[in-house]
Structure formats: structure tokens, C-alpha cells
Amino acid sequence: KKADIGVAMGITGTDVSKEAADIVLTDDNFATIVKAIERGRWIYDNIKKYLTYLLRANITEVVVLGGVVLAMGPEFLPLLPAAILYINLATDGLPALALGVAPPDPDIMQRPPRDPRESIFSREVRTLILLGVLIECPIFLWVFFQSFSDMELARTKIFFMFVLIELIIAVNFRSLRYSLLQAPPHKWLLLAIAWELGLVAVLIQFPAVRDAFGISLPAAADVGIIVTLGFGVVVSIEVAKAVLWAKAPGAGRVAA
């Protein structure tokens, strides 16, 4: 009665014990409990990755787009509605789904039990969301105002920055604890990223799509700047994970 979850044997257990239990082991094998705990931790971790990735992206969009519109008016909207829709549905969608089925961390069964009252918005989730927003928003705003005199150029840079950062930062979130190099490989995430890069590369070749998004083909120099800034965000997230888990009990060792 004092246990958080009562377990009864399905084969040898009595009817009374089965009715009182929260879980019934149909095979009477205690190893099944271990597998169930591992799967539960795995699913819970992936929900946190999914939420961290999407909430960070959406909050950043709201702050950047909303801030510019409130300060300067709707005619200076950094992204047109079609571009916003594309980023939210296409660019964010597949990587987020892939993170939902990411492989488990190697130390998932070496961690101490989690408090059942703990919010899913745990310390690492809150910190990584906040850090992502604080790093990305100034970068987006700086890039936008650098090209403010040419709205099409400014929107082009902002659009491709959102696309690139959303795709490469998904690689960061394969694990909220392990570093980029230590996290388990995830082929489905890599396929999702490759698909999205290929899709946007094809779509922007059509003038009608560029007109709908309010963008133009990016210059090579602009692409270089966007890639450099994008990888700067990735490095910042890696440093944050290293600091978060440097002294955390039961955490995987994270290399910066």
C-alpha cells in the first residue's frame, strides 16, 4: 500500500493481489519491470526533447517577429505569413517528430529515480529553452536591422537563418545531457534534416515561392554569415549542457 506502484504476478499471483496491484506481470518475470522502466524513462526523455526544441523555436519567433511589429509596425514584419507557416510546419515538423523517437541516452538506467511530482519542465528544459531564446533573439534582430534598408534582403536572411538554426540545433537536442559528439546516433533525424535542406533548396528555385515568402536567392557571403552564426548557437547550447551536467548526480559525462 505504501508503494508508488504495486506489482502482482499474472500467473502465480492471487486474484486479490491482481485487483489491488497497479501492474500485473503477465509473464511473472521481474526482468520485464526493468524493461518497462527503461522504456518509460526513454519516452519521458524524448517528450522533454520535443518540448524543448519546439518551445524554444516558437518563443524565439514570437519575440523576434512580435517585437519588430510592435516597435515599428506591421509593414516591417520580418517574415511574411507564408514563410512563417513554412518554418513552423515544414522546417520544425520533421525534426521535432524525429526527436520524439530519438535513441535513449547510454546512462538512462544508471540515473537515480525521478520524483513523480517533478514537472516535465525540469531544470535542463527551462535552462535550454531560456538560453536558446536569449542567444537567438539578439542574433536574429541584429541580422534583420543590418539589412533593414532592403526588406527583401532582410527577410531573406531571417528566413534562411530560421531554417538553418532550426535544423542544426535539432542535432543538439538528440540528448539534453550528452554532448553533440557523445549523443547516440539518430539516422531518422539526419534523414529529416537532409530532406528539409533539399526541400528548401528546390522550393526557392521557383519565383512564385520566393514571392510568396518575400525572399530572394541568398548571396554566397550571406550564406557564410548565416552558417557561422548558426554554428555559434550550437556551440553555446553545448557549453550550456556541459555546465548543467558537470556536477549533476547520475548524469552522463558531457564534453564541451
XYZ file of C-alpha atoms in Angstrom:
256
model
C 0.000 0.000 0.000
C 2.950 2.336 0.624
C 4.457 1.682 -2.799
C 4.031 4.206 -5.614
C 3.189 1.325 -7.959
C 2.046 -2.101 -6.802
C 3.086 -5.118 -8.902
C 1.430 -8.535 -8.924
C 2.270 -11.785 -10.715
C -0.083 -12.666 -13.528
C 0.460 -16.438 -13.451
C 1.120 -17.310 -9.806
C -0.487 -14.270 -8.161
C -3.859 -14.428 -6.445
C -6.943 -12.667 -7.767
C -6.910 -10.353 -4.755
C -3.312 -9.261 -5.392
C -4.046 -8.685 -9.075
C -7.022 -6.471 -8.269
C -5.029 -4.448 -5.747
C -1.979 -4.046 -7.985
C -1.319 -1.214 -10.435
C 0.645 -3.504 -12.752
C 0.236 -7.221 -13.424
C 3.231 -9.117 -14.835
C 1.677 -11.498 -17.323
C 4.938 -13.476 -17.663
C 5.903 -13.439 -13.927
C 9.346 -12.175 -14.972
C 10.908 -9.369 -12.945
C 13.152 -8.504 -15.899
C 10.019 -7.178 -17.584
C 9.820 -4.462 -14.914
C 13.343 -3.322 -15.754
C 12.487 -3.147 -19.453
C 9.309 -1.203 -18.689
C 11.184 1.313 -16.530
C 13.780 1.792 -19.251
C 11.110 2.339 -21.888
C 9.247 4.781 -19.629
C 12.376 6.851 -18.991
C 13.163 6.802 -22.701
C 9.705 8.086 -23.656
C 9.772 10.740 -20.923
C 13.190 11.980 -22.080
C 12.009 12.214 -25.675
C 8.944 14.225 -24.685
C 11.300 16.684 -22.980
C 13.486 16.897 -26.104
C 10.419 17.522 -28.259
C 9.104 20.256 -25.952
C 12.492 21.924 -25.539
C 13.057 22.051 -29.279
C 9.627 23.387 -30.249
C 9.055 25.798 -27.361
C 12.474 27.405 -27.828
C 11.753 27.859 -31.545
C 8.238 29.226 -31.060
C 9.156 31.637 -28.275
C 12.044 32.965 -30.361
C 9.723 33.537 -33.316
C 7.144 35.345 -31.186
C 9.752 37.598 -29.563
C 11.550 38.476 -32.808
C 8.528 38.922 -35.061
C 6.254 40.408 -32.414
C 8.939 42.743 -31.103
C 9.671 44.232 -34.519
C 5.981 44.636 -35.369
C 5.156 46.286 -32.032
C 8.126 48.623 -32.282
C 7.924 49.540 -35.972
C 4.570 48.472 -37.378
C 3.220 45.505 -39.368
C 4.750 46.689 -42.650
C 8.158 45.765 -41.210
C 7.192 42.177 -40.353
C 10.496 40.235 -40.646
C 8.773 37.200 -42.189
C 5.673 37.051 -44.358
C 2.849 34.690 -43.279
C 3.733 32.051 -45.900
C 7.334 31.930 -44.676
C 6.220 31.673 -41.039
C 3.870 28.834 -41.933
C 6.615 27.013 -43.822
C 9.051 27.281 -40.913
C 6.505 26.077 -38.345
C 5.075 23.194 -40.365
C 7.908 22.042 -42.612
C 11.205 23.087 -41.039
C 10.245 22.386 -37.409
C 7.873 19.479 -38.031
C 10.005 16.544 -39.171
C 12.988 17.205 -36.855
C 10.609 17.521 -33.883
C 8.951 14.211 -34.751
C 12.367 12.604 -35.140
C 13.379 13.833 -31.676
C 10.262 12.114 -30.347
C 11.759 8.756 -31.353
C 15.400 9.543 -30.558
C 17.546 6.691 -29.135
C 17.918 6.652 -25.323
C 20.962 8.036 -23.533
C 23.531 5.356 -22.610
C 23.163 6.027 -18.868
C 19.372 6.031 -18.784
C 19.200 3.159 -16.256
C 22.051 4.471 -14.096
C 20.183 7.608 -13.090
C 18.528 7.938 -9.688
C 14.726 7.658 -9.593
C 12.853 10.771 -10.644
C 10.471 12.441 -8.219
C 6.977 11.636 -9.588
C 5.892 15.160 -8.622
C 8.619 16.738 -10.757
C 7.375 18.906 -13.613
C 8.258 17.902 -17.154
C 9.657 21.430 -17.417
C 12.700 20.408 -15.422
C 15.840 22.447 -14.808
C 17.544 21.430 -18.039
C 14.403 22.028 -20.110
C 13.851 25.513 -18.679
C 17.526 26.429 -18.957
C 17.953 25.266 -22.547
C 14.752 26.999 -23.668
C 15.747 30.246 -21.957
C 19.316 30.098 -23.206
C 18.197 29.405 -26.768
C 15.829 32.379 -26.722
C 18.400 34.730 -25.157
C 21.069 33.763 -27.684
C 18.952 33.570 -30.823
C 16.766 36.664 -30.450
C 19.633 39.214 -30.458
C 21.237 37.418 -33.418
C 18.033 37.470 -35.462
C 17.363 41.113 -34.622
C 20.937 42.127 -35.434
C 20.804 40.377 -38.810
C 17.430 41.944 -39.586
C 18.461 45.503 -38.769
C 21.778 45.118 -40.599
C 19.777 44.802 -43.825
C 16.841 46.937 -42.747
C 17.115 49.303 -45.734
C 16.279 46.409 -48.092
C 13.306 44.499 -46.670
C 13.567 41.671 -49.196
C 17.211 41.100 -48.268
C 16.413 41.328 -44.548
C 13.598 38.792 -44.888
C 15.845 36.527 -46.952
C 18.498 36.462 -44.239
C 15.982 35.961 -41.437
C 14.195 33.162 -43.295
C 17.334 31.182 -44.026
C 18.651 31.754 -40.514
C 15.472 30.332 -39.030
C 15.622 27.329 -41.366
C 19.299 26.597 -40.745
C 19.276 27.136 -36.990
C 16.153 25.011 -36.521
C 17.746 22.142 -38.426
C 21.219 22.161 -36.914
C 20.030 22.814 -33.361
C 17.881 19.679 -33.597
C 21.167 17.756 -33.613
C 21.980 19.371 -30.238
C 18.768 18.048 -28.766
C 19.340 14.375 -29.619
C 20.263 14.405 -25.946
C 19.657 17.034 -23.276
C 22.557 15.625 -21.249
C 25.186 14.299 -23.620
C 27.261 16.437 -25.949
C 26.881 16.588 -29.693
C 29.702 14.073 -30.147
C 28.631 11.729 -27.335
C 24.896 11.516 -28.014
C 23.675 8.283 -29.648
C 23.441 8.465 -33.464
C 19.977 9.071 -34.846
C 19.588 8.246 -38.535
C 15.961 9.386 -38.728
C 16.889 12.857 -37.533
C 19.688 13.086 -40.094
C 17.275 11.978 -42.819
C 14.731 14.584 -41.683
C 17.371 17.326 -41.802
C 18.616 16.215 -45.223
C 15.039 16.159 -46.534
C 14.303 19.664 -45.232
C 17.529 21.096 -46.667
C 16.801 19.506 -50.031
C 13.195 20.698 -49.969
C 14.018 24.335 -49.281
C 16.827 24.255 -51.865
C 14.327 23.107 -54.502
C 11.452 25.379 -53.481
C 13.446 28.614 -53.605
C 14.273 27.964 -57.247
C 10.667 28.842 -58.113
C 9.996 32.604 -58.391
C 6.396 32.133 -57.204
C 7.609 30.566 -53.949
C 10.160 33.320 -53.405
C 7.476 35.948 -53.998
C 5.116 34.261 -51.524
C 7.882 34.131 -48.901
C 9.061 37.677 -49.706
C 12.647 36.500 -50.194
C 15.307 36.268 -52.884
C 18.125 33.826 -53.594
C 20.789 34.348 -50.899
C 24.267 35.547 -51.842
C 27.235 33.318 -51.018
C 28.534 35.837 -48.469
C 25.172 35.897 -46.692
C 25.098 32.100 -46.560
C 28.547 32.135 -44.945
C 27.395 34.583 -42.271
C 24.229 32.592 -41.594
C 26.144 29.305 -41.254
C 28.718 30.894 -38.932
C 26.052 32.379 -36.663
C 24.131 29.098 -36.689
C 27.091 27.099 -35.502
C 27.740 29.735 -32.854
C 24.305 28.923 -31.415
C 25.139 25.205 -31.488
C 28.373 25.756 -29.550
C 26.532 27.865 -26.965
C 23.988 25.084 -26.383
C 26.800 22.557 -25.992
C 28.510 24.717 -23.384
C 25.208 25.076 -21.515
C 24.724 21.298 -21.408
C 28.270 20.831 -20.137
C 27.703 23.341 -17.324
C 24.267 21.932 -16.437
C 25.510 18.382 -16.007
C 29.067 18.971 -14.797
C 28.137 18.108 -11.197
C 24.675 16.602 -11.589
C 24.278 13.257 -9.762
C 23.696 10.308 -12.044
C 24.218 12.387 -15.172
C 26.156 11.317 -18.191
C 29.540 12.938 -18.636
C 29.257 15.756 -21.112
C 32.157 17.012 -23.173
C 32.022 20.594 -24.349
